[in-house]
Structures are given as C-alpha cells and as structure tokens.
Amino acid sequence: KERTSEDIPLLWKLFREACSNNINLISSESFLKIKYVKYNITMGLFWIDPQQYLNLDQINRKHLRLKNINVESLDNFGSYTTYMNETKKAFGKPFYEISYDAWKSSQMIALGR
C-alpha cells in the first residue's frame, strides 16, 4: 500500500537491465529510494546472476566484516559496485561461494559450534 505507481515498473526495468548486465546508473538511484528495497534488491540481483551480483543481506554483511568490509550504506549503485569490487579482491572467490560460506558460518554459530 505504500508503493507509488512507478515502483513496480522501475523494479521490472532493473530486472531487465540486470539480466543483460547493463544497469543504468541513473535509474539505479531511483530504485534504491523505493521503500523496503535497499538491501533486499541485492538479493534479487544475486538471484538473477550470482556470479555478477553480491547479496548484501544481513548474513553476508556480517561475513564481509571478517575481511574489514563494512557495509555502512547503500545510497547508490556506485557504492554497491565498490562493495562488490572490495569483496572480490578480499575473498578471491565468486559471490555465490562467499554467500555459501557466510550461510555455512551462520549455521555453525546457530548450532553453537
């Protein structure tokens, strides 16, 4: 109920751009302003292409801190790109492996191991 009439078409536009690996920096500013989208959009991008896009959910953000990558804000696509580049450099693994390692680590903690 809190969405504007432009929100859903904008998200579909982002989906098409992400599928072609050609996200428009100008439109990226708009989709990050949509309510409840901020970090959730990175999960959607990751689902589209887990080799190209990094999921910045809570589990992964915590895992990134192990390499001193502190995700402070996600104000624009440029900051997201910076986090992705820092992550590639620090971990030297594909994003899907980093995400799996983060999930595995969170499960070990949850089990008290």
Short mmCIF file of C-alpha atoms in Angstrom, two decimals:
data_model
loop_
_atom_site.label_atom_id
_atom_site.label_comp_id
_atom_site.label_asym_id
_atom_site.label_seq_id
_atom_site.Cartn_x
_atom_site.Cartn_y
_atom_site.Cartn_z
CA LYS A 1 0.00 0.00 0.00
CA GLU A 2 2.99 2.29 0.39
CA ARG A 3 4.25 1.83 -3.16
CA THR A 4 3.93 4.51 -5.80
CA SER A 5 2.61 3.74 -9.26
CA GLU A 6 6.19 3.97 -10.57
CA ASP A 7 7.81 1.50 -8.16
CA ILE A 8 6.89 -1.83 -9.77
CA PRO A 9 7.67 -0.73 -13.36
CA LEU A 10 11.01 0.59 -12.09
CA LEU A 11 11.81 -2.76 -10.44
CA TRP A 12 10.94 -4.60 -13.67
CA LYS A 13 13.22 -2.19 -15.55
CA LEU A 14 16.02 -3.02 -13.13
CA PHE A 15 15.33 -6.73 -13.64
CA ARG A 16 15.70 -6.38 -17.42
CA GLU A 17 18.87 -4.31 -17.01
CA ALA A 18 20.36 -6.82 -14.57
CA CYS A 19 19.56 -9.74 -16.89
CA SER A 20 21.55 -8.02 -19.63
CA ASN A 21 24.26 -6.95 -17.14
CA ASN A 22 23.70 -3.33 -18.07
CA ILE A 23 22.30 -1.49 -15.05
CA ASN A 24 21.73 2.18 -15.76
CA LEU A 25 23.38 4.26 -13.04
CA ILE A 26 20.72 6.96 -13.26
CA SER A 27 17.78 4.59 -12.79
CA SER A 28 19.68 2.79 -10.02
CA GLU A 29 19.40 5.93 -7.92
CA SER A 30 15.62 5.67 -8.21
CA PHE A 31 15.19 2.03 -7.27
CA LEU A 32 17.24 2.42 -4.10
CA LYS A 33 14.74 5.03 -2.93
CA ILE A 34 11.83 2.59 -3.09
CA LYS A 35 10.63 1.77 0.40
CA TYR A 36 11.86 -1.59 1.79
CA VAL A 37 14.15 -2.21 -1.18
CA LYS A 38 17.65 -1.17 -0.10
CA TYR A 39 19.49 -4.42 0.80
CA ASN A 40 16.69 -6.65 -0.46
CA ILE A 41 17.37 -5.54 -4.02
CA THR A 42 20.87 -7.01 -3.79
CA MET A 43 19.35 -10.39 -3.00
CA GLY A 44 17.21 -10.12 -6.12
CA LEU A 45 20.23 -9.18 -8.20
CA PHE A 46 22.13 -12.13 -6.74
CA TRP A 47 19.27 -14.46 -7.72
CA ILE A 48 19.42 -13.09 -11.27
CA ASP A 49 23.17 -13.67 -11.60
CA PRO A 50 25.11 -14.95 -8.56
CA GLN A 51 28.40 -14.62 -10.39
CA GLN A 52 27.85 -10.97 -11.23
CA TYR A 53 25.97 -9.56 -8.22
CA LEU A 54 26.68 -9.75 -4.49
CA ASN A 55 23.91 -10.36 -2.00
CA LEU A 56 24.22 -7.86 0.86
CA ASP A 57 21.76 -9.47 3.23
CA GLN A 58 22.45 -9.44 6.95
CA ILE A 59 24.32 -12.77 6.92
CA ASN A 60 26.65 -11.72 4.11
CA ARG A 61 27.26 -8.26 5.59
CA LYS A 62 28.36 -9.91 8.83
CA HIS A 63 30.63 -12.28 6.89
CA LEU A 64 32.19 -9.42 4.92
CA ARG A 65 33.26 -7.81 8.19
CA LEU A 66 35.74 -10.69 8.57
CA LYS A 67 37.74 -9.00 5.81
CA ASN A 68 37.08 -5.49 7.12
CA ILE A 69 34.42 -4.73 4.54
CA ASN A 70 31.89 -2.75 6.50
CA VAL A 71 28.75 -2.08 4.53
CA GLU A 72 27.77 1.24 6.02
CA SER A 73 25.27 2.45 3.46
CA LEU A 74 23.88 1.62 0.09
CA ASP A 75 22.98 5.00 -1.32
CA ASN A 76 23.64 4.35 -4.98
CA PHE A 77 24.79 1.73 -7.45
CA GLY A 78 28.31 3.13 -7.26
CA SER A 79 28.57 2.22 -3.58
CA TYR A 80 27.21 -1.26 -4.36
CA THR A 81 29.83 -1.65 -7.10
CA THR A 82 32.53 -0.58 -4.65
CA TYR A 83 31.41 -3.23 -2.14
CA MET A 84 31.41 -5.85 -4.88
CA ASN A 85 34.93 -4.90 -6.01
CA GLU A 86 36.26 -4.88 -2.44
CA THR A 87 34.68 -8.28 -1.82
CA LYS A 88 36.15 -9.83 -4.99
CA LYS A 89 39.58 -8.54 -4.05
CA ALA A 90 39.42 -9.57 -0.37
CA PHE A 91 37.94 -13.06 -0.78
CA GLY A 92 39.17 -14.09 -4.21
CA LYS A 93 36.07 -16.23 -4.73
CA PRO A 94 32.87 -15.98 -6.74
CA PHE A 95 30.00 -14.27 -4.96
CA TYR A 96 27.96 -17.47 -4.73
CA GLU A 97 30.81 -19.18 -2.84
CA ILE A 98 31.16 -16.23 -0.48
CA SER A 99 27.42 -16.32 0.14
CA TYR A 100 27.51 -20.06 0.79
CA ASP A 101 30.44 -19.66 3.20
CA ALA A 102 28.55 -16.91 5.01
CA TRP A 103 25.45 -19.09 5.31
CA LYS A 104 27.52 -22.07 6.47
CA SER A 105 29.27 -19.94 9.08
CA SER A 106 25.94 -18.58 10.35
CA GLN A 107 24.61 -22.13 10.71
CA MET A 108 27.66 -23.19 12.70
CA ILE A 109 27.17 -20.25 15.05
CA ALA A 110 23.48 -21.06 15.39
CA LEU A 111 24.36 -24.64 16.32
CA GLY A 112 26.94 -23.40 18.82
CA ARG A 113 29.94 -24.89 17.02
#
